[in-house]
Coordinates of C-alpha atoms and ligand atoms in Angstrom, one line a residue:
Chain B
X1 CA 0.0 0.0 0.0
X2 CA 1.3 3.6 -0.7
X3 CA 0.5 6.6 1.4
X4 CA 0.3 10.3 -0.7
X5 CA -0.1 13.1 0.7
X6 CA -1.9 16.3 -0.6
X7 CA -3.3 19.8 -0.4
X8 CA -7.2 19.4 -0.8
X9 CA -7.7 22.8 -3.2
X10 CA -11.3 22.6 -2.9
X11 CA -11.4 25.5 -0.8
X12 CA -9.0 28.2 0.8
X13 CA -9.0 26.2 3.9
X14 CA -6.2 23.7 2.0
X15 CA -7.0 20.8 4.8
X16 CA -4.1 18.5 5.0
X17 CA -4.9 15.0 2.8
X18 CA -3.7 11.4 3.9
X19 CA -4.8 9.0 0.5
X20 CA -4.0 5.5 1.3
X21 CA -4.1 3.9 -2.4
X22 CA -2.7 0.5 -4.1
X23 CA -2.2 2.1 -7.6
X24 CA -4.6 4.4 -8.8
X25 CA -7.1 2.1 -6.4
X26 CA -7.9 4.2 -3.1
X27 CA -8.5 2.9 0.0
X28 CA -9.0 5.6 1.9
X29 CA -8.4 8.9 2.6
X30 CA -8.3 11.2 6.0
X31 CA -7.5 14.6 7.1
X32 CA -10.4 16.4 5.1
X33 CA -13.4 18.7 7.3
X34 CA -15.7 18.2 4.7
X35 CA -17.1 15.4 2.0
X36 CA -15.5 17.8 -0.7
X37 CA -12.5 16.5 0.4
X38 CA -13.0 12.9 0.3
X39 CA -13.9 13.6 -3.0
X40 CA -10.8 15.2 -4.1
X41 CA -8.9 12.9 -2.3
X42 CA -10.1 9.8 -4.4
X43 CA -9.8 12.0 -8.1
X44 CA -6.4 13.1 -7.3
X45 CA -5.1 9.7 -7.6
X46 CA -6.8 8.1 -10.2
X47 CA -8.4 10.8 -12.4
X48 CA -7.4 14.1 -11.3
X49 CA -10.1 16.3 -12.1
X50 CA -10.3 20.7 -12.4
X51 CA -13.5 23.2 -12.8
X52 CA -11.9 25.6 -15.4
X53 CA -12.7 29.3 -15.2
X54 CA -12.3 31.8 -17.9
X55 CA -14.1 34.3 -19.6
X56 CA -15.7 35.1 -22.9
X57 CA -16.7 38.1 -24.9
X58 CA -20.4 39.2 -24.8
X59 CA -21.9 41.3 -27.4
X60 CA -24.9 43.9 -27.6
X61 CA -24.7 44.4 -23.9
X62 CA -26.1 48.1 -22.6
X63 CA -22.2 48.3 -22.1
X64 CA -21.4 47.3 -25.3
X65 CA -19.0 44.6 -25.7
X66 CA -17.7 43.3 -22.7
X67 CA -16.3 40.0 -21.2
X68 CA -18.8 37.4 -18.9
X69 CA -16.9 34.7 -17.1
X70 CA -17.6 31.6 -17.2
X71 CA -17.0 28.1 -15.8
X72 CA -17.1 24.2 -16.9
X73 CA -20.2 23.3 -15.5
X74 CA -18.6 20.4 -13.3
X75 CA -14.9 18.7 -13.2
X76 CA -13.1 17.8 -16.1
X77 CA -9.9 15.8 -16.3
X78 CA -6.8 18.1 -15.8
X79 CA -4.9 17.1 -18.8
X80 CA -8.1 18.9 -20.7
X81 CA -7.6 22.1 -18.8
X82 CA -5.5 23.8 -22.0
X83 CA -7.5 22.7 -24.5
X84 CA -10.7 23.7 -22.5
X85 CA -9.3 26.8 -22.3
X86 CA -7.7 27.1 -25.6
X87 CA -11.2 26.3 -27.2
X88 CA -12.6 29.6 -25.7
X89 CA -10.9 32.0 -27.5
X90 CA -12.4 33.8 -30.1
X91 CA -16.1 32.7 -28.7
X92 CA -18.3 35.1 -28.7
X93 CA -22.4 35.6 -27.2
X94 CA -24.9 37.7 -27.6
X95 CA -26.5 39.6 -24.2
X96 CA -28.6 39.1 -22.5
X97 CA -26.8 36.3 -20.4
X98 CA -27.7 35.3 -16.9
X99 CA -25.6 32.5 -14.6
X100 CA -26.1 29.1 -15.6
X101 CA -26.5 30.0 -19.1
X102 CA -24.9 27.2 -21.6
X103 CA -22.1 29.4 -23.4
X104 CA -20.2 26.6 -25.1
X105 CA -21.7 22.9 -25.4
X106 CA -19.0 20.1 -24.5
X107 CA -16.2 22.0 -24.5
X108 CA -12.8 20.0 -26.1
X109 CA -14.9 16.6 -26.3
X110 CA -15.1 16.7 -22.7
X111 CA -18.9 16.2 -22.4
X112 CA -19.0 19.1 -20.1
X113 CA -20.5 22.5 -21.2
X114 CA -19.2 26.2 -20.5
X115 CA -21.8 28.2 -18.0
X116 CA -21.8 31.9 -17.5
X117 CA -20.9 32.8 -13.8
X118 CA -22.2 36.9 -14.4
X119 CA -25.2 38.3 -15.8
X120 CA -25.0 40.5 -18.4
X121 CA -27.8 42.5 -19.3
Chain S
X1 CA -28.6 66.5 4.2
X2 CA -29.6 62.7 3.8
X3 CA -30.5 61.1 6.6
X4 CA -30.3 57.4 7.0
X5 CA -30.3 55.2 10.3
X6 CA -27.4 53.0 9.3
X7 CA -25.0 53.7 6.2
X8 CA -22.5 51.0 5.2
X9 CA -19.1 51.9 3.6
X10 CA -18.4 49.1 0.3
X11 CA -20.5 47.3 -1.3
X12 CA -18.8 44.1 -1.3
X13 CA -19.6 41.3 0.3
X14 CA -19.0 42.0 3.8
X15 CA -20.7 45.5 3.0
X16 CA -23.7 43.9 1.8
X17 CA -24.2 40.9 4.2
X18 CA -24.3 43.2 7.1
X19 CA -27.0 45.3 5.5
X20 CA -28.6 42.3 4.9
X21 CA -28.4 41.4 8.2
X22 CA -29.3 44.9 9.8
X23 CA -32.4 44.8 7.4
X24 CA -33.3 41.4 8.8
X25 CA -33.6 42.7 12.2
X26 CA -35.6 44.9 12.0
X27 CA -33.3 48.3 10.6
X28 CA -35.5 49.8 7.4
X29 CA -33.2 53.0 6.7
X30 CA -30.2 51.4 5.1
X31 CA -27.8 53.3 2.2
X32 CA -24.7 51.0 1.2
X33 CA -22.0 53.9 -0.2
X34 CA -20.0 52.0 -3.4
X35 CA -17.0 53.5 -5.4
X36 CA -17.5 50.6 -7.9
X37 CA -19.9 50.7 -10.7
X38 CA -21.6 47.6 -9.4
X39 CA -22.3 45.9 -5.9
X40 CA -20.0 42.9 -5.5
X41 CA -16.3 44.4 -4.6
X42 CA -13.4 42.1 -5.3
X43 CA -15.3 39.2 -6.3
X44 CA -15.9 40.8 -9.4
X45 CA -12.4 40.0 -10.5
X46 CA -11.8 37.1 -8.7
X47 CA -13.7 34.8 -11.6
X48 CA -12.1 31.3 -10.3
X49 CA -13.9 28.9 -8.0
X50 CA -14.0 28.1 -4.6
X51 CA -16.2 30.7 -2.8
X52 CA -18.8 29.6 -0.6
X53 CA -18.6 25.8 0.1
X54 CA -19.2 26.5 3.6
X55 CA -21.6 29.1 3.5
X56 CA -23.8 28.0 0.5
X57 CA -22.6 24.5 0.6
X58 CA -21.9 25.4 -3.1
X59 CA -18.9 25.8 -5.0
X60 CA -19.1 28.9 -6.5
X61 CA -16.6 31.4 -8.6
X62 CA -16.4 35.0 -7.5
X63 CA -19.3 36.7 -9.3
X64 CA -21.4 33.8 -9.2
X65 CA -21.2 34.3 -4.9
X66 CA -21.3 37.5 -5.5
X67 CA -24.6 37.8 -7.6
X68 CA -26.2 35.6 -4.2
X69 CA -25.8 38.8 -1.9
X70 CA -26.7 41.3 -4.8
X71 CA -30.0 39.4 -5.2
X72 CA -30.7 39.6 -1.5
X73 CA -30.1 43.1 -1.7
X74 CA -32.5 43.6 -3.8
X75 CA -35.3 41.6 -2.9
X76 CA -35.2 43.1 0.1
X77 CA -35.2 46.5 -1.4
X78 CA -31.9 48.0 0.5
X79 CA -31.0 51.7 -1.3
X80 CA -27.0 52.0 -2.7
X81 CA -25.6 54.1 -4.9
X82 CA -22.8 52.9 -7.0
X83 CA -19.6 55.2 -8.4
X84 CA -19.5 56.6 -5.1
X85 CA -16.8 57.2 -3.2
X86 CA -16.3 58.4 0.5
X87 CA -14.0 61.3 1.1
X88 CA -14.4 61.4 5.1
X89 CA -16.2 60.4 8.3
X90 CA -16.8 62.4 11.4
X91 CA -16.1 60.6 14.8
X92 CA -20.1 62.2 15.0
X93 CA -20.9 60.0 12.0
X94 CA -21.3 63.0 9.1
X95 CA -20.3 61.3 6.0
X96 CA -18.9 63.1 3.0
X97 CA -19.0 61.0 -0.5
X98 CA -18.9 62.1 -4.2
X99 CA -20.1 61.1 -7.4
X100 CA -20.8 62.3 -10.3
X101 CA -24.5 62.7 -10.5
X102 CA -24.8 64.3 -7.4
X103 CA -21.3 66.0 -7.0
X104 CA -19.8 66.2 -3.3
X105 CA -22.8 65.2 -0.3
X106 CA -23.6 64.4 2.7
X107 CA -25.2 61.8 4.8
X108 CA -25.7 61.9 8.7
X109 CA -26.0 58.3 10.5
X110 CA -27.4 56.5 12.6
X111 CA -24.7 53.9 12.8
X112 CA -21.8 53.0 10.5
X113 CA -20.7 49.7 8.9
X114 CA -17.2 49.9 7.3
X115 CA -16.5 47.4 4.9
X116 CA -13.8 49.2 3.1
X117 CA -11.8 45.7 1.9
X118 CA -8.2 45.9 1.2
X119 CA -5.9 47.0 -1.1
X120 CA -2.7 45.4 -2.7
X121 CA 0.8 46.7 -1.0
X122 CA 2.7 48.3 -3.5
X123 CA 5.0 50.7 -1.2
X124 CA 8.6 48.5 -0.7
X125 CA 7.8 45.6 -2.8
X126 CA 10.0 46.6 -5.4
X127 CA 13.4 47.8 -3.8
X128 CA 15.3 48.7 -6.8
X129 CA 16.5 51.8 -8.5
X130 CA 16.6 52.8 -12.0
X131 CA 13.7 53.0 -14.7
X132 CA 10.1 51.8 -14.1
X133 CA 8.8 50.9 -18.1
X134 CA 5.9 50.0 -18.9
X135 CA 4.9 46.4 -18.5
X136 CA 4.7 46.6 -14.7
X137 CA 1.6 45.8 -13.1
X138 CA 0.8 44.8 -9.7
X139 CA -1.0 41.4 -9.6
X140 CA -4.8 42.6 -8.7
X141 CA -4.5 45.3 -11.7
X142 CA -3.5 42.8 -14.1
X143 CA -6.4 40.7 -12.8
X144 CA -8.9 43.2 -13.4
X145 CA -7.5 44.3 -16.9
X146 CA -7.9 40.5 -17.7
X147 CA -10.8 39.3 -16.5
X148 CA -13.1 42.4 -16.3
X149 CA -11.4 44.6 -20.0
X150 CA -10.7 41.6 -21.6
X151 CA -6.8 42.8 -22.2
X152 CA -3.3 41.1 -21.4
X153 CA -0.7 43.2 -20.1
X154 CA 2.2 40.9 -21.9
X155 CA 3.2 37.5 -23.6
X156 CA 6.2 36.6 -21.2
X157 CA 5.6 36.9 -17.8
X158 CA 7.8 37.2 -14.3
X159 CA 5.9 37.6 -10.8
X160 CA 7.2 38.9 -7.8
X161 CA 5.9 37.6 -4.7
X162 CA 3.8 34.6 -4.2
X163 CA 0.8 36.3 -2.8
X164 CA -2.5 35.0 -3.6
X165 CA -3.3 37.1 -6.4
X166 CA -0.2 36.5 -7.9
X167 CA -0.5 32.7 -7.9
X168 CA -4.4 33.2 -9.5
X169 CA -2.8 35.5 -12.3
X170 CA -0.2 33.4 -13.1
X171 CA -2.7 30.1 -13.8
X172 CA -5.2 32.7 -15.7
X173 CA -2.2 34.0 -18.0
X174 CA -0.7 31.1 -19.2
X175 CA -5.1 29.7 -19.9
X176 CA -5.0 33.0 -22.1
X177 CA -2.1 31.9 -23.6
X178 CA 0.6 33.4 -22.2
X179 CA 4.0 32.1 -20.8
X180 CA 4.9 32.5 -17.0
X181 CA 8.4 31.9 -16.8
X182 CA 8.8 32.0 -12.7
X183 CA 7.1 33.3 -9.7
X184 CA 10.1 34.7 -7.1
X185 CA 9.4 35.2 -3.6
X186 CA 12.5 36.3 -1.1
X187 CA 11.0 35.0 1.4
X188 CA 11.9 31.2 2.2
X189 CA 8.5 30.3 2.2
X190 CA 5.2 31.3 0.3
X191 CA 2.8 33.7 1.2
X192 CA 0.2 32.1 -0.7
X193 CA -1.9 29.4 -0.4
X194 CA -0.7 25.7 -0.3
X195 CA -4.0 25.4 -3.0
X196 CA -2.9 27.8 -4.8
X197 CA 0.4 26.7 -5.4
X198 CA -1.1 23.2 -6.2
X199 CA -3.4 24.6 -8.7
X200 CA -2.0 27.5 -9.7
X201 CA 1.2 26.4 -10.3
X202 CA 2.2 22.8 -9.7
X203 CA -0.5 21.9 -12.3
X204 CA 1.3 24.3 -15.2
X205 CA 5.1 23.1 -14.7
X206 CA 5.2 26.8 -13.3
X207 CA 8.5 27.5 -10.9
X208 CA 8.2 29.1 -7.6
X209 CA 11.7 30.0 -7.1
X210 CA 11.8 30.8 -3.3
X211 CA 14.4 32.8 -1.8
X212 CA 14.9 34.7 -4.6
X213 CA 14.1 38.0 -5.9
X214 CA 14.5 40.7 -9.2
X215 CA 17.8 42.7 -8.9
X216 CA 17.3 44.1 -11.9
X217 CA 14.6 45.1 -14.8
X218 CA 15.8 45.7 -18.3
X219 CA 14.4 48.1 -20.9
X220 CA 13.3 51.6 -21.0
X221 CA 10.2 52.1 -22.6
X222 CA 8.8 48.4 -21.5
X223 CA 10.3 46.1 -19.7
X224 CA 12.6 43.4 -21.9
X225 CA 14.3 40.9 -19.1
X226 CA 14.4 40.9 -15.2
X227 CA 17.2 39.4 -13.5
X228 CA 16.2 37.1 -10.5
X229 CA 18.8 36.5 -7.6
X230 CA 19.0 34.3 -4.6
X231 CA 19.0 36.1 -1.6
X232 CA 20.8 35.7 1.8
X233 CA 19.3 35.2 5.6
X234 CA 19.3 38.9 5.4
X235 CA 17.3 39.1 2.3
X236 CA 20.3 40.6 0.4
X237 CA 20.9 39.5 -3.0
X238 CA 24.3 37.0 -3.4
X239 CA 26.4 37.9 -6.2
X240 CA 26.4 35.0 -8.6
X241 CA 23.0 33.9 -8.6
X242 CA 22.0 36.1 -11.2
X243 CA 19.8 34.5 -13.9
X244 CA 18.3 36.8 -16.8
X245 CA 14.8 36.2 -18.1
X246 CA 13.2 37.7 -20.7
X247 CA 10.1 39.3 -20.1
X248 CA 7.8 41.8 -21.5
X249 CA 6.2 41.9 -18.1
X250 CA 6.8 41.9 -14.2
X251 CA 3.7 41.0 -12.0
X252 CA 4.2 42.1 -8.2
X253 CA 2.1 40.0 -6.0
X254 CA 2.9 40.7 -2.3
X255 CA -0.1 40.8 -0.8
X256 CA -2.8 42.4 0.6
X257 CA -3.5 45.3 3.7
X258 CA -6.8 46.7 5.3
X259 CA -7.9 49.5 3.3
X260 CA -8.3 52.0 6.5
X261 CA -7.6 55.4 5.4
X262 CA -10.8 56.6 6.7
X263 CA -10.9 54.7 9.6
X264 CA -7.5 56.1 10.5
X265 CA -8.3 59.4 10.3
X266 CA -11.7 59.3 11.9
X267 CA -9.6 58.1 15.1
X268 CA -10.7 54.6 15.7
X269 CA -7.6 52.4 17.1
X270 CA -6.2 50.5 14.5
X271 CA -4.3 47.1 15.7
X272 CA -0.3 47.5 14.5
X273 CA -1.0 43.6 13.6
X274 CA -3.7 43.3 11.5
X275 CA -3.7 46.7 10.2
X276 CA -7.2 46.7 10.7
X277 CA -9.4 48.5 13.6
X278 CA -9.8 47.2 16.7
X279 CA -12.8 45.5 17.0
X280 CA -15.0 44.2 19.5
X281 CA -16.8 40.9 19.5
X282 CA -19.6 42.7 17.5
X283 CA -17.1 44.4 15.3
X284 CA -17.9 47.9 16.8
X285 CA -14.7 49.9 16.6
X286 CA -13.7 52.0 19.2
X287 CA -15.9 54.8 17.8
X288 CA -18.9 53.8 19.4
X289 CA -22.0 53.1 16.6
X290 CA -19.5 52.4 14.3
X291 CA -18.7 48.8 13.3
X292 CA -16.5 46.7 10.7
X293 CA -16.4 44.3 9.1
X294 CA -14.9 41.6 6.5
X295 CA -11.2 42.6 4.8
X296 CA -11.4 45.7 6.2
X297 CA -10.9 44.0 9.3
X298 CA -8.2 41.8 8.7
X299 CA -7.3 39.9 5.2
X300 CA -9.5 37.0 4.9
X301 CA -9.0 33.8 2.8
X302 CA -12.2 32.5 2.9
X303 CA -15.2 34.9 1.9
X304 CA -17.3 32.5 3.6
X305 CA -16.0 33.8 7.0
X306 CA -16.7 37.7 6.2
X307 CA -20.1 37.1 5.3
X308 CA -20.4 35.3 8.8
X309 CA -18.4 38.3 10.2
X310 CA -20.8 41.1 8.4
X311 CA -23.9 38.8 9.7
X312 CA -23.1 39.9 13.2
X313 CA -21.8 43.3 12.4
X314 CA -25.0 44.3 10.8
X315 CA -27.2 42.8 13.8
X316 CA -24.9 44.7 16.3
X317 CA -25.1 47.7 14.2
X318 CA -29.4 47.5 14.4
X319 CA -29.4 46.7 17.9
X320 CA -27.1 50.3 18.6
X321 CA -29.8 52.2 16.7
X322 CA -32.5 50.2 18.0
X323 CA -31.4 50.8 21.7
X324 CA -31.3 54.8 20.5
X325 CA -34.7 55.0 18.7
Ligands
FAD401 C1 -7.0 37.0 -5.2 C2 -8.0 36.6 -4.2 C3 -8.5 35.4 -4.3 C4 -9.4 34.9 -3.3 N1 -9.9 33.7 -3.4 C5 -10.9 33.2 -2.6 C6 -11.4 31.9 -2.7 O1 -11.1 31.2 -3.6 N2 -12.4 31.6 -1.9 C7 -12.8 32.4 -0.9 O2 -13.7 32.1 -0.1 N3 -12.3 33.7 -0.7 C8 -11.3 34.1 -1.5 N4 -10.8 35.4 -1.4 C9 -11.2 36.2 -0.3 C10 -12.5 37.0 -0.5 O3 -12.6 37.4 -1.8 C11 -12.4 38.3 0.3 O4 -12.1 37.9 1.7 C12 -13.7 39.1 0.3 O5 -14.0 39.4 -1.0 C13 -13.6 40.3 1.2 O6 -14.8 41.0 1.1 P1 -14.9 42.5 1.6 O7 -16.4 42.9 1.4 O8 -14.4 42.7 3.0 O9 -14.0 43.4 0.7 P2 -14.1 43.8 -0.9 O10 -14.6 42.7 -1.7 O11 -12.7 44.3 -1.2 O12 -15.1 45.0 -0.9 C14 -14.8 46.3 -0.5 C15 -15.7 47.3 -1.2 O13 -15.5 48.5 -0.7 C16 -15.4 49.5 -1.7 N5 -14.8 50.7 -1.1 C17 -13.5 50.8 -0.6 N6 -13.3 52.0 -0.2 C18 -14.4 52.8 -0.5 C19 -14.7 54.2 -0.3 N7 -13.9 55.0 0.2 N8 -15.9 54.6 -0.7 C20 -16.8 53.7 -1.3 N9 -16.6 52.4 -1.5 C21 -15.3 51.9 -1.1 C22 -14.6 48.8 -2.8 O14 -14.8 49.4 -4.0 C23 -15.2 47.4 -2.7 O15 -16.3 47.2 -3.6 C24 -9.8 35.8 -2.3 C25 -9.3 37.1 -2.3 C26 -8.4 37.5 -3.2 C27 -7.9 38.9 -3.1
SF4_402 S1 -11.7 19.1 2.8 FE1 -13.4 20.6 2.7 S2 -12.8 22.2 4.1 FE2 -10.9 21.0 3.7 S3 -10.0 22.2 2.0 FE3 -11.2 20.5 1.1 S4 -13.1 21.6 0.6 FE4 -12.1 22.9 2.1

């Protein structure tokens, strides 16, 4: 059995991870105040997975043209953070656009869409 | 004159969860005073995730937390006016603001949240003579010209200090397409956060180079190369540990300090520690009927725990006026 330790970055609070694994197999991990950190914990080793935030350019707003950010709607695997992010450029939408809106459908094959985090009126 | 039983100073988030909170029990006159031109503060800029796990038991990016308290503002119908900035509070609790529409004014109150923030340190973080070109930026001005103007303030990138901001710009920078060559903090140790590091850094291939800082900045109109150096117990550069990197930018990132300019000089005590006011258990300062909250405080990591901070403020802050009605 291997013992890794690691910096849960679900939160500021950065609680101090113990992940008892054989492999990418996890037996169990400890140090973590909240389920978030379990979570984390089993991802990291296997699968490690990041929300990507960005921004993208909204048109026709009452301000004119001006940026919304904007978020994968859930975890994607970290070797697709680049490309994620990479695919955003050069996107543009039309206001209005209110949080939660779908920006960007499966963004780089990842089966996860890009959500606006701002409204913009 | 305006008249208002309790005005609160920032409309961020600690500014708006105490009035809020002060609305909730039982306080109707409310005015939040904001320089910005929209509710929110430094969540605005700060687009990445992890906001309010603990308070929402959501993960949520900056504006999207944000946006929670602006909606509660509203549905509860609290007054603020935006672009508006405060010049100066009387230990009597006169305040004088400005903005355009109105020019210079004045509003007499009840009681006082401040909830002011902080602002980056700039003053000593870069210890060296010669030119200053363009291509300098500290870390939260670069955030906002990339996140909120949609513009990048270079291709090749050096940061100085590994405060949080820092660490945030240099993962956002090199998504936009940028390259960050090195982060270099003369300290031994980090000033950021262990996540951010993780995250921010670890997860690029970006160095932190510890111990180390610029010694020198090259080019006159913008900046063409830094040279790092490792430094000495004493924080003094050693000679031979020079390395050159070519740059068109330096990012200083060396952290954040209470924004308490007016608190200062309406004579509350400020703590030489936290650089914030002395507070009590219920945030009031040691003006009495005047209370604060959030960054202005100290410098929180967790935006969570100024919300919960403001929540008390703003109920201490109704029960003063209430007790004096
Ligand atoms: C880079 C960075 C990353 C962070 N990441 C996280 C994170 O991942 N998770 C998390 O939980 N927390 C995070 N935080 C912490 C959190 O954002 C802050 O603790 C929180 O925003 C502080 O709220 P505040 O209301 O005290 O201050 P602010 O948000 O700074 O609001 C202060 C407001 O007051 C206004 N103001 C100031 N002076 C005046 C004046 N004279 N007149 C009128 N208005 C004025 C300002 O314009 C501003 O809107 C981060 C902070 C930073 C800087
Ligand atoms: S385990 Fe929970 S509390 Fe600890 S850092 Fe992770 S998300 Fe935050």
């Amino acid at each position: 059995m291997e013992t890794t330790f690691l910096t849960c970055i679900m939160c500021p609070i950065g609680c101090n991870l113990k992940v008892e694994h054989e492999g990418k197999n996890v037996i169990s991990v400890t140090g973590n105040t909240c389920p978030r950190g379990k979570v984390y914990g089993t991802n990291e080793i296997g699968n490690p997975m990041r929300v990507v935030t960005s921004s993208v350019l909204v048109e026709g707003s009452k301000n004119g043209s001006v940026l919304v950010s904007c978020k994968t709607a859930g975890d994607i695997p970290k070797a697709k953070i680049k490309d994620a992010a990479l695919a955003l450029k050069g996107v543009k939408v039309k206001a209005p656009v209110h949080i939660g809106d779908v920006l960007v459908r499966n963004v780089a094959d990842t089966g996860v869409d890009i959500i606006a985090t701002r409204n913009v009126e | 004159m305006l008249n208002y039983d309790l005005v609160i100073i920032g409309g961020g988030p600690a500014g708006m969860a105490a009035a809020v909170s002060a609305k909730d029990s039982g306080i109707d006159s409310i005015l939040i005073l904001e320089r910005d031109d929209k509710l929110g503060g430094i969540l605005n800029q700060c687009i990445h995730n992890g906001f309010g796990l603990h308070h929402f038991k959501e993960e949520l990016t900056g504006p999207e937390y944000a946006q929670r308290y602006i909606d509660m503002v509203k549905e509860r119908g609290i007054e603020y006016r935006l672009d508006c900035m405060v010049l100066e509070i009387s230990p009597e609790r006169l305040i004088t603001a400005t903005n355009k529409k109105d020019g210079i004014f004045q509003v007499q109150a009840g009681a006082i949240v401040l909830a002011m923030g902080c602002r980056e340190r700039t003053r000593g973080s870069l210890n060296i003579p010669g030119y200053r070109p363009a291509g300098i930026y500290t870390a939260g001005t670069a955030q906002k010209l990339v996140n909120i103007d949609g513009l990048m303030p270079g291709k090749r990138i050096v940061v100085l200090g590994s405060g949080d901001v820092g660490l945030i710009m240099a993962r956002r920078m090199t998504l936009e397409g940028a390259e960050v060559l090195a982060v270099a903090e003369i300290m031994p140790k980090s000033g950021g956060l262990q996540r951010n590091i993780v995250q921010c850094l670890n997860d690029f291939g970006i160095p932190l180079l510890l111990s180390t800082t610029v010694v020198d900045i090259q080019g006159k109109e913008r900046v063409e190369g830094v040279t790092l150096a490792k430094v000495d117990e004493k924080l003094k550069p050693i000679p031979g540990t020079e390395t050159h990197y070519d740059c068109d930018c330096l990012l200083l990132s060396t952290g954040l300090i209470p924004e308490n300019e007016l608190t200062r000089n309406m004579g509350a005590e400020i703590d030489r520690k936290t650089r914030g006011p002395v507070v009590t258990k219920e945030f009031e300062t040691t003006i009495p009927g005047v209370f604060a909250a959030g960054n202005v405080v100290s410098v929180h990591g967790l935006v969570d725990d100024v919300s919960k901070e403001a929540l008390i403020a703003g109920k201490a802050a109704a029960e003063y006026i209430k007790a004096r009605a």
